[in-house]
PDB file of C-alpha atoms in Angstrom:
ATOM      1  CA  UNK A 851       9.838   0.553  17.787  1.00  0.00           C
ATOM      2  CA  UNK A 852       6.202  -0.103  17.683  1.00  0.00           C
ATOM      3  CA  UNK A 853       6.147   1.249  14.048  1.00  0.00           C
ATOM      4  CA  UNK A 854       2.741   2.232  12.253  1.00  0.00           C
ATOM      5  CA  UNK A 855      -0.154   1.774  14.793  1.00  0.00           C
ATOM      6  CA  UNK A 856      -3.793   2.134  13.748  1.00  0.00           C
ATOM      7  CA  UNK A 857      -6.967   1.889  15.850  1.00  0.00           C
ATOM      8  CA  UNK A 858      -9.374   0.593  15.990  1.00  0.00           C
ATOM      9  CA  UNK A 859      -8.960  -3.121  14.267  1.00  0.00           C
ATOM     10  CA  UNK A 860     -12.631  -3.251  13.623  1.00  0.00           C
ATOM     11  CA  UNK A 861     -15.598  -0.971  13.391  1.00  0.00           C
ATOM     12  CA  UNK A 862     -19.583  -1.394  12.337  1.00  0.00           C
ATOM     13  CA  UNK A 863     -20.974   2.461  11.891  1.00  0.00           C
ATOM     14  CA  UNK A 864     -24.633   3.012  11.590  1.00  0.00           C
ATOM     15  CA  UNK A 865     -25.298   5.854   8.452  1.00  0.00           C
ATOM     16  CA  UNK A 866     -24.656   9.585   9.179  1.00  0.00           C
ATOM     17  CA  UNK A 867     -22.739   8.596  12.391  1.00  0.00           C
ATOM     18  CA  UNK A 868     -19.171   9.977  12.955  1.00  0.00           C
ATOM     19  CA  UNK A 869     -16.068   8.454  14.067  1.00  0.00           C
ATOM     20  CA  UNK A 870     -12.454   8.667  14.114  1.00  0.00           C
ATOM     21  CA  UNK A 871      -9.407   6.545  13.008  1.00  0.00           C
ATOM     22  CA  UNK A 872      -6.352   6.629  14.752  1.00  0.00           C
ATOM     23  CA  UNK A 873      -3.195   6.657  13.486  1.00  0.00           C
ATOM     24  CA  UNK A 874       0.573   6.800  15.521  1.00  0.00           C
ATOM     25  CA  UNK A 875       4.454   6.163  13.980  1.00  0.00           C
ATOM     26  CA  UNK A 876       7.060   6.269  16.358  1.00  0.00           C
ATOM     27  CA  UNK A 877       9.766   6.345  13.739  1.00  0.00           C
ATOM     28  CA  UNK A 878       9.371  10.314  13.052  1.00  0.00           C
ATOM     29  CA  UNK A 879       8.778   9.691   9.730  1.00  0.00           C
ATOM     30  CA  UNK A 880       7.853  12.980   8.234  1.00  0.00           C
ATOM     31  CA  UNK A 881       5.452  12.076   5.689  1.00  0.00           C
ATOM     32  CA  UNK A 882       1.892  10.256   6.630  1.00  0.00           C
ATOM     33  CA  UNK A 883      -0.637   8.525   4.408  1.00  0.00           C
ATOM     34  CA  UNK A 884      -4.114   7.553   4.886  1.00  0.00           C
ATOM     35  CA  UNK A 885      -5.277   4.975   2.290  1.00  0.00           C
ATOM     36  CA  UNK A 886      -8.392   2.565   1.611  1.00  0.00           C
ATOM     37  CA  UNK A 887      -8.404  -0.693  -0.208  1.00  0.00           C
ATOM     38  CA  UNK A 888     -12.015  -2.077  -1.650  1.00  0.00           C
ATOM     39  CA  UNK A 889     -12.106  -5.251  -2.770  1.00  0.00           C
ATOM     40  CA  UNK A 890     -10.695  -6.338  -5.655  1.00  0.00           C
ATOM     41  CA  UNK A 891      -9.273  -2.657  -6.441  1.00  0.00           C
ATOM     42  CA  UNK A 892      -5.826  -1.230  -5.579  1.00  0.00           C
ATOM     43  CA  UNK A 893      -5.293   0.723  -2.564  1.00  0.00           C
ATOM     44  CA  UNK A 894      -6.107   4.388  -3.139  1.00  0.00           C
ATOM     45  CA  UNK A 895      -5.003   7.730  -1.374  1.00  0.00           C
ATOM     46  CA  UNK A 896      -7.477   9.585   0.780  1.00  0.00           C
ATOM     47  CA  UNK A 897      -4.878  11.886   1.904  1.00  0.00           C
ATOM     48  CA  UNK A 898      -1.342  12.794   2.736  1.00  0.00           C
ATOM     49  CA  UNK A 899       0.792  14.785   4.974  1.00  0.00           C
ATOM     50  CA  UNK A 900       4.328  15.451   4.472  1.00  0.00           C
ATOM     51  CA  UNK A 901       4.768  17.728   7.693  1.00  0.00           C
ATOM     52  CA  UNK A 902       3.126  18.517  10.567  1.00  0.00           C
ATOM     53  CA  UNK A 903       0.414  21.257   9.946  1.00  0.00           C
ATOM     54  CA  UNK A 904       0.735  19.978   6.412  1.00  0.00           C
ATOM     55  CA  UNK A 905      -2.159  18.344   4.736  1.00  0.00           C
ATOM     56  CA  UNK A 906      -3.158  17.583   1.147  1.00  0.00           C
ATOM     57  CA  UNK A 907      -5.475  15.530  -0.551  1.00  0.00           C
ATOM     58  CA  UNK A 908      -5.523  12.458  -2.324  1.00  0.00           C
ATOM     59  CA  UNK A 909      -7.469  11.039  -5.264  1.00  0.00           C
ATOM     60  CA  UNK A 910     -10.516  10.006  -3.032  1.00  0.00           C
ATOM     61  CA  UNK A 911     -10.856  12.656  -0.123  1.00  0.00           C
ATOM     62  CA  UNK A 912     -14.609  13.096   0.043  1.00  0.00           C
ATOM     63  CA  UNK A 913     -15.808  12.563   3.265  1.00  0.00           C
ATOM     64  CA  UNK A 914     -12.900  12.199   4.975  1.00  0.00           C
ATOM     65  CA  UNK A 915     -11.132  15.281   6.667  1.00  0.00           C
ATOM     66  CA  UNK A 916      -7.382  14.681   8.675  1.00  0.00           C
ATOM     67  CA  UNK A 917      -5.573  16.670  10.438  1.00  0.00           C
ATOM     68  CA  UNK A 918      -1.550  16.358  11.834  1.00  0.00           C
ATOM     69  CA  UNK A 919      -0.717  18.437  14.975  1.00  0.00           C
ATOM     70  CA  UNK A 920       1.936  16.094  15.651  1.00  0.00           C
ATOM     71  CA  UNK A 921       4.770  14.575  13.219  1.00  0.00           C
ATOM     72  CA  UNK A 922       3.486  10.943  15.412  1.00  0.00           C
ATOM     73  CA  UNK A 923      -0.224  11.564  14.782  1.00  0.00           C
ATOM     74  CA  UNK A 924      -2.196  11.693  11.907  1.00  0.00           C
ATOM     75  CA  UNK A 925      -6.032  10.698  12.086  1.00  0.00           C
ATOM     76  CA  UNK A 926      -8.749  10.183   9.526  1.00  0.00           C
ATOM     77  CA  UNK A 927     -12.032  11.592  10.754  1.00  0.00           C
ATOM     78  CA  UNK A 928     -15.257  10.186   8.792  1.00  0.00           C
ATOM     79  CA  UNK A 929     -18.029  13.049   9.334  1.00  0.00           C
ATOM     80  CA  UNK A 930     -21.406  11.467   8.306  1.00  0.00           C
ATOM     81  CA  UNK A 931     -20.410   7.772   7.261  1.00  0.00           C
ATOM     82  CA  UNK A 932     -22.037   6.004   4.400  1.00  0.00           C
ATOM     83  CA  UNK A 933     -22.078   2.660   2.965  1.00  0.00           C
ATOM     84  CA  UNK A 934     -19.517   3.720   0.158  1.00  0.00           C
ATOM     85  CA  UNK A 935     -17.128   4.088   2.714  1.00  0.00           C
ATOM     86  CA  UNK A 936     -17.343   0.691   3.998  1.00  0.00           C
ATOM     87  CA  UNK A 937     -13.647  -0.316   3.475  1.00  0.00           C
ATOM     88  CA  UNK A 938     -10.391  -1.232   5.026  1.00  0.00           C
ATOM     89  CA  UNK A 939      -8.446   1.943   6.199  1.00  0.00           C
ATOM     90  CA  UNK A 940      -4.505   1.968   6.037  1.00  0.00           C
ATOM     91  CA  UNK A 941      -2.148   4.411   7.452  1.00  0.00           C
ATOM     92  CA  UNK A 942       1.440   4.857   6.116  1.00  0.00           C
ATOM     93  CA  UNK A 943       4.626   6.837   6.894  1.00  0.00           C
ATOM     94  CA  UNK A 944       7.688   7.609   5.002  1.00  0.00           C
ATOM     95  CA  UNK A 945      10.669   9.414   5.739  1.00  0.00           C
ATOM     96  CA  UNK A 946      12.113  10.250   2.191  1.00  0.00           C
ATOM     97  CA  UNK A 947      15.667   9.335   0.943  1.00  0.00           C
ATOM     98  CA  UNK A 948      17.917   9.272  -1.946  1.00  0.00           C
ATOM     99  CA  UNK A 949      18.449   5.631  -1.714  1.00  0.00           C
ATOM    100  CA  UNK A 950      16.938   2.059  -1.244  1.00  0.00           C
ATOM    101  CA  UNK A 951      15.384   2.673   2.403  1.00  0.00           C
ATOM    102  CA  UNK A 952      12.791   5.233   0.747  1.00  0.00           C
ATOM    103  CA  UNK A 953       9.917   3.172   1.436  1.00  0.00           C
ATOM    104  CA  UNK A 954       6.567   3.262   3.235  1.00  0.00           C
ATOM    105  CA  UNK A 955       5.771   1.838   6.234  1.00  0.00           C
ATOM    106  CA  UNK A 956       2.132   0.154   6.623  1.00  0.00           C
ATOM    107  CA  UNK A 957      -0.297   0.151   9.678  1.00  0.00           C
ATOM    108  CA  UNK A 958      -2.117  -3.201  10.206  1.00  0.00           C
ATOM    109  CA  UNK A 959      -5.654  -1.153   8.893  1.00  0.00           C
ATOM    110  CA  UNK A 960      -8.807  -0.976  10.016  1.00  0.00           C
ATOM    111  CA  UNK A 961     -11.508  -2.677   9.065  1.00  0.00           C
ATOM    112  CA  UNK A 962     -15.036  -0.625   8.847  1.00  0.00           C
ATOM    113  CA  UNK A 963     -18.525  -1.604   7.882  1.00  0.00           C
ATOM    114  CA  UNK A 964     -21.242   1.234   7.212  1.00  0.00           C
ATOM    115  CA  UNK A 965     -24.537   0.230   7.700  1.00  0.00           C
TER     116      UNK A 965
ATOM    117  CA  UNK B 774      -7.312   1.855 -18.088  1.00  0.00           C
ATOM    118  CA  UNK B 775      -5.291   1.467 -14.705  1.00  0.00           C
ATOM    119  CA  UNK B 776      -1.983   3.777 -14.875  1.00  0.00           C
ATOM    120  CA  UNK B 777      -0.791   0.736 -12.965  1.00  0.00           C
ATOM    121  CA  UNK B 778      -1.672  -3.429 -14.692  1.00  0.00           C
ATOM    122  CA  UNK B 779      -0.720  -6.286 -12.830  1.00  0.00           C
ATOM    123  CA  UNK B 780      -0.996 -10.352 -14.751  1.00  0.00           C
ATOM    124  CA  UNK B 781      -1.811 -12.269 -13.664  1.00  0.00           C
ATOM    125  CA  UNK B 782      -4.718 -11.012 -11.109  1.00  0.00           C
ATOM    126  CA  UNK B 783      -4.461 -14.699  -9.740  1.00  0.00           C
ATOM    127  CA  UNK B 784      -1.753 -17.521  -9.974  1.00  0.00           C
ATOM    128  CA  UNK B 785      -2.070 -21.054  -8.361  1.00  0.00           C
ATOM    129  CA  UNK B 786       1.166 -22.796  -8.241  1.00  0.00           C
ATOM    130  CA  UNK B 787       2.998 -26.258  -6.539  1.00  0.00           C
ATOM    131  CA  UNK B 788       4.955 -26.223  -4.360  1.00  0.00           C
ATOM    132  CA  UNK B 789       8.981 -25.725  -5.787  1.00  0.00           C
ATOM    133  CA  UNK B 790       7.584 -23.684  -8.752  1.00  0.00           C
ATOM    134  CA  UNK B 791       9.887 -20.717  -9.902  1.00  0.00           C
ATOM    135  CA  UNK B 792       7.038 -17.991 -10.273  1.00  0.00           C
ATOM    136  CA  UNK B 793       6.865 -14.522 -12.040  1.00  0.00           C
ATOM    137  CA  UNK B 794       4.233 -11.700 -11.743  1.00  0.00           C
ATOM    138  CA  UNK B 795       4.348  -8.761 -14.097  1.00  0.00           C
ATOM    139  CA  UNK B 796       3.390  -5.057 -13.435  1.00  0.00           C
ATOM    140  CA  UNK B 797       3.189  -2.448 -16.272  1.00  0.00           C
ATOM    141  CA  UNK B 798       3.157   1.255 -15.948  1.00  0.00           C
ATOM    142  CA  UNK B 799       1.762   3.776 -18.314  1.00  0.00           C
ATOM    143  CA  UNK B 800       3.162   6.869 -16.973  1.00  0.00           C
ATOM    144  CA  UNK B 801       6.725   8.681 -15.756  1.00  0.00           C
ATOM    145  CA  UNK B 802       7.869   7.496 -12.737  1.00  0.00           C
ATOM    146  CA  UNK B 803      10.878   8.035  -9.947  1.00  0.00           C
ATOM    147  CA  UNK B 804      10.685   4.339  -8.676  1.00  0.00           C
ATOM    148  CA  UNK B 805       8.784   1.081  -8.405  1.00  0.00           C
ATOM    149  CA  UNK B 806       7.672  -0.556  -5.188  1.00  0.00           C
ATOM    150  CA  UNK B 807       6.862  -4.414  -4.934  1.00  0.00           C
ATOM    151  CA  UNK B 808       4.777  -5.120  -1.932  1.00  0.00           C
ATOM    152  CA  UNK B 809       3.285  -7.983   0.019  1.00  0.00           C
ATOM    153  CA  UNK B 810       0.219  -8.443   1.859  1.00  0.00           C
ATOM    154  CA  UNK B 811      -0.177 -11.387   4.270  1.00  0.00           C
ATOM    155  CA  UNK B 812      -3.827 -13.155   4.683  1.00  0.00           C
ATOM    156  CA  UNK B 813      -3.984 -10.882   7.995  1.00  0.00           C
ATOM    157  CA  UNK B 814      -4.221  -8.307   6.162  1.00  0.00           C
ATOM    158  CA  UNK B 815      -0.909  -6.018   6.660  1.00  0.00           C
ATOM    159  CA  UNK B 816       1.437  -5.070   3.976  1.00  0.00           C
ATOM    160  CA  UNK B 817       5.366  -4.991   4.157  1.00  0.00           C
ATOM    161  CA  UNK B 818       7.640  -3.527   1.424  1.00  0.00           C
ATOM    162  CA  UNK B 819       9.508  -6.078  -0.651  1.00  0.00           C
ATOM    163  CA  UNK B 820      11.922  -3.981  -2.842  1.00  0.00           C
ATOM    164  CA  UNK B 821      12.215  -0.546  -4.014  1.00  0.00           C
ATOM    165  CA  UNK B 822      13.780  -0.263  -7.750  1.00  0.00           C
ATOM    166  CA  UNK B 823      14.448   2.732  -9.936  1.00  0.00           C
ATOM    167  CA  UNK B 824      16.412   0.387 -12.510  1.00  0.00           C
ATOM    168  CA  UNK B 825      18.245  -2.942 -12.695  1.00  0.00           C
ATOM    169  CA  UNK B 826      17.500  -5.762 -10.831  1.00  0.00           C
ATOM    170  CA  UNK B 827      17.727  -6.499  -6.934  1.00  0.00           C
ATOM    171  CA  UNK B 828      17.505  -9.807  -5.127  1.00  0.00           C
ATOM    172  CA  UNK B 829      16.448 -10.786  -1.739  1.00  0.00           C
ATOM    173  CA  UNK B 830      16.453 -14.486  -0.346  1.00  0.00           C
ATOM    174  CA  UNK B 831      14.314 -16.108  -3.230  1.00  0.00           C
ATOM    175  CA  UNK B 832      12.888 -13.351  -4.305  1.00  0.00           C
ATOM    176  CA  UNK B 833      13.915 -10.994  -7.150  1.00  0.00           C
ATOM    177  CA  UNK B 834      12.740  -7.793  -9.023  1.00  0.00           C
ATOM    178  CA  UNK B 835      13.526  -6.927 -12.029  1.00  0.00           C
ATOM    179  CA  UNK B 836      12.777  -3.403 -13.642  1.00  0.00           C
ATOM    180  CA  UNK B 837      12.509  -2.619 -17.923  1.00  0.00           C
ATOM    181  CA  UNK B 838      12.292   1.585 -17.410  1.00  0.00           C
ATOM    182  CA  UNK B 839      12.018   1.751 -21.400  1.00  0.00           C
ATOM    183  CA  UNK B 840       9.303  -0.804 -21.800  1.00  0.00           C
ATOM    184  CA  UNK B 841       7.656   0.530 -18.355  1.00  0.00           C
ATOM    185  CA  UNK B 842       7.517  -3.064 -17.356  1.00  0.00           C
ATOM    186  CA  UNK B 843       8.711  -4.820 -14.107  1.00  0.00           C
ATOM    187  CA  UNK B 844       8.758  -8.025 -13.196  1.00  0.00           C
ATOM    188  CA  UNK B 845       8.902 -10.291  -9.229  1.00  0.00           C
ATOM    189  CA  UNK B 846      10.330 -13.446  -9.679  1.00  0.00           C
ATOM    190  CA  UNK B 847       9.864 -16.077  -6.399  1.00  0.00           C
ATOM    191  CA  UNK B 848      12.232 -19.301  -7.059  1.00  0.00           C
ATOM    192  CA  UNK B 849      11.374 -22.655  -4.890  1.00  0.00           C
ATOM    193  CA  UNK B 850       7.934 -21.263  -3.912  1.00  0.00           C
ATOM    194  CA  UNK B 851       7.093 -22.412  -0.498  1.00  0.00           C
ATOM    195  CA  UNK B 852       3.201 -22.469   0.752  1.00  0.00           C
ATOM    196  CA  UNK B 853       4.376 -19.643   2.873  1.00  0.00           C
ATOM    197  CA  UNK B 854       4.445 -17.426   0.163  1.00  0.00           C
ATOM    198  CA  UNK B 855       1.135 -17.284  -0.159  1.00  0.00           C
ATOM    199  CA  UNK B 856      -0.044 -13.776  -0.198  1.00  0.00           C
ATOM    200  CA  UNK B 857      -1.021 -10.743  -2.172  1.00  0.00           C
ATOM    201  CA  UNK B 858       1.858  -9.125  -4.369  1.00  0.00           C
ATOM    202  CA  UNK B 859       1.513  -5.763  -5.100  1.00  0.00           C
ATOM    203  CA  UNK B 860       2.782  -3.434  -7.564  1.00  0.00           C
ATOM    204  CA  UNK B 861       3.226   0.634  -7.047  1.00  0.00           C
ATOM    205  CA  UNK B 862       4.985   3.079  -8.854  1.00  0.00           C
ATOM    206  CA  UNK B 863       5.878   6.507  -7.344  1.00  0.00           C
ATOM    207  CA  UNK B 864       5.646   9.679  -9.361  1.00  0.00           C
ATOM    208  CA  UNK B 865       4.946  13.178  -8.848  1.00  0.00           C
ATOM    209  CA  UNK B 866       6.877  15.810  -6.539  1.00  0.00           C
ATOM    210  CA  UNK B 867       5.609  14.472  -3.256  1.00  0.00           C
ATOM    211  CA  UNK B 868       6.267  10.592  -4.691  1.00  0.00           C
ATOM    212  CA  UNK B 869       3.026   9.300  -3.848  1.00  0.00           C
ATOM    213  CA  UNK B 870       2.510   5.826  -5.064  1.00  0.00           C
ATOM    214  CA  UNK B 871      -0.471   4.908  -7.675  1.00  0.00           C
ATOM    215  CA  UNK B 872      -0.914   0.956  -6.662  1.00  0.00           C
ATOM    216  CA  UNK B 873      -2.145  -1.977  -9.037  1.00  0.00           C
ATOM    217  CA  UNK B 874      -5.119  -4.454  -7.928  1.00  0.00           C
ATOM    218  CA  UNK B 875      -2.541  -6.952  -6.726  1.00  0.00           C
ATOM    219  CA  UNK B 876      -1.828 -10.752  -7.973  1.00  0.00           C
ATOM    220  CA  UNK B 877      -2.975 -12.952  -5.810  1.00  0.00           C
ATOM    221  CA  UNK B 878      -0.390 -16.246  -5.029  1.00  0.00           C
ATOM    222  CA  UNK B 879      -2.120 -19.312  -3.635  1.00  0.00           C
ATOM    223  CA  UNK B 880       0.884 -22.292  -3.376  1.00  0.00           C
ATOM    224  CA  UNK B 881       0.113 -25.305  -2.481  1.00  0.00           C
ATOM    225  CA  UNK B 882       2.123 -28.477  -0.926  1.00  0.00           C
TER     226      UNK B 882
END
């Protein structure tokens, strides 16, 4: 199993363009996360699927919009980018237990500038 | 102030040191994840702990669910454990996970 895949790695925006990150688990996890981590802060949760057609959002989900046709897919779509979103972008699954294997599985991130 | 407090926010040690990095909660939660993030950059789950204590190789986690306090202990720390530790506690009907800033672990040889 590949596991959490995210792309791209790395990605300089220019202000008020648009772009989209990528997100794939092959583990059929049923939950999805998208997250961003800022320096010197903890990671925080843009938004969250637990299903697909299933979306919610997070406790920082403005200017960000997902979607989740697929129970693999789940991007992060940044409509007019700004410097406050300069960040590094991490996807998540989760397949929810009872026991100790109840546990998220992380995407390598991406890294994106906004200038 | 953080729902989630991690101490210390950076620890140096030598190498062979038994280390400990604390995490305290200020709300209800179902369980409490310890996780670590390499220098690259990606983050792997450590332990998962709703009470007790659980051990792995040298590493162990210990959870106080009345004093809302945990605990990751690393005995003969090796330079490869250099990393970021981070503390997150699950709550809420979906179980989404509120993180802490992270305690970063420099050891040296």
């Amino acid at each position: 199993n590949a596991g959490v895949t995210q792309t791209p790695k790395f990605r300089i925006l220019k202000i008020g363009q648009s772009m989209t990150l990528q997100c794939t688990q092959d583990m059929n996890h049923n939950y999805m996360y998208w997250y961003r981590q800022d320096p010197g802060m903890g990671l925080k949760l843009i938004y969250y699927s637990v299903g697909a057609g299933i979306t919610d959002k997070g406790e920082v989900p403005n200017g960000y919009n997902v979607s989740r046709s697929t129970t693999e897919d789940f991007p992060l779509r940044l409509e007019l980018a700004a410097p406050s979103q300069t960040s590094v972008y991490f996807c998540a699954s989760r397949y929810p237990t009872s026991g100790d294997t109840d546990t998220q599985y992380f995407g390598p991130g991406t890294r994106l500038t906004v200038l | 102030k953080n729902e989630v407090e991690q101490s210390p926010q950076n620890l140096t040690a030598q190498e062979g040191e038994f280390i400990t990095i604390n995490c305290s909660y200020s709300v209800g939660i179902s369980a409490l994840h310890w996780l670590q993030q390499h220098p690259g950059g990606g983050i792997v789950s450590l332990f998962m702990l709703s009470s007790g204590k659980k051990k792995h190789g040298r590493l162990i986690a210990t959870i106080n669910i009345q004093e809302k306090h945990s605990s990751l202990h690393i005995t003969a720390s090796h330079p490869r454990d250099s990393a970021v530790y981070i503390c997150a506690v699950r709550r809420g009907s979906q179980g989404n996970l509120i993180f802490g800033k992270g305690t970063k672990l420099s050891v040296k040889p």
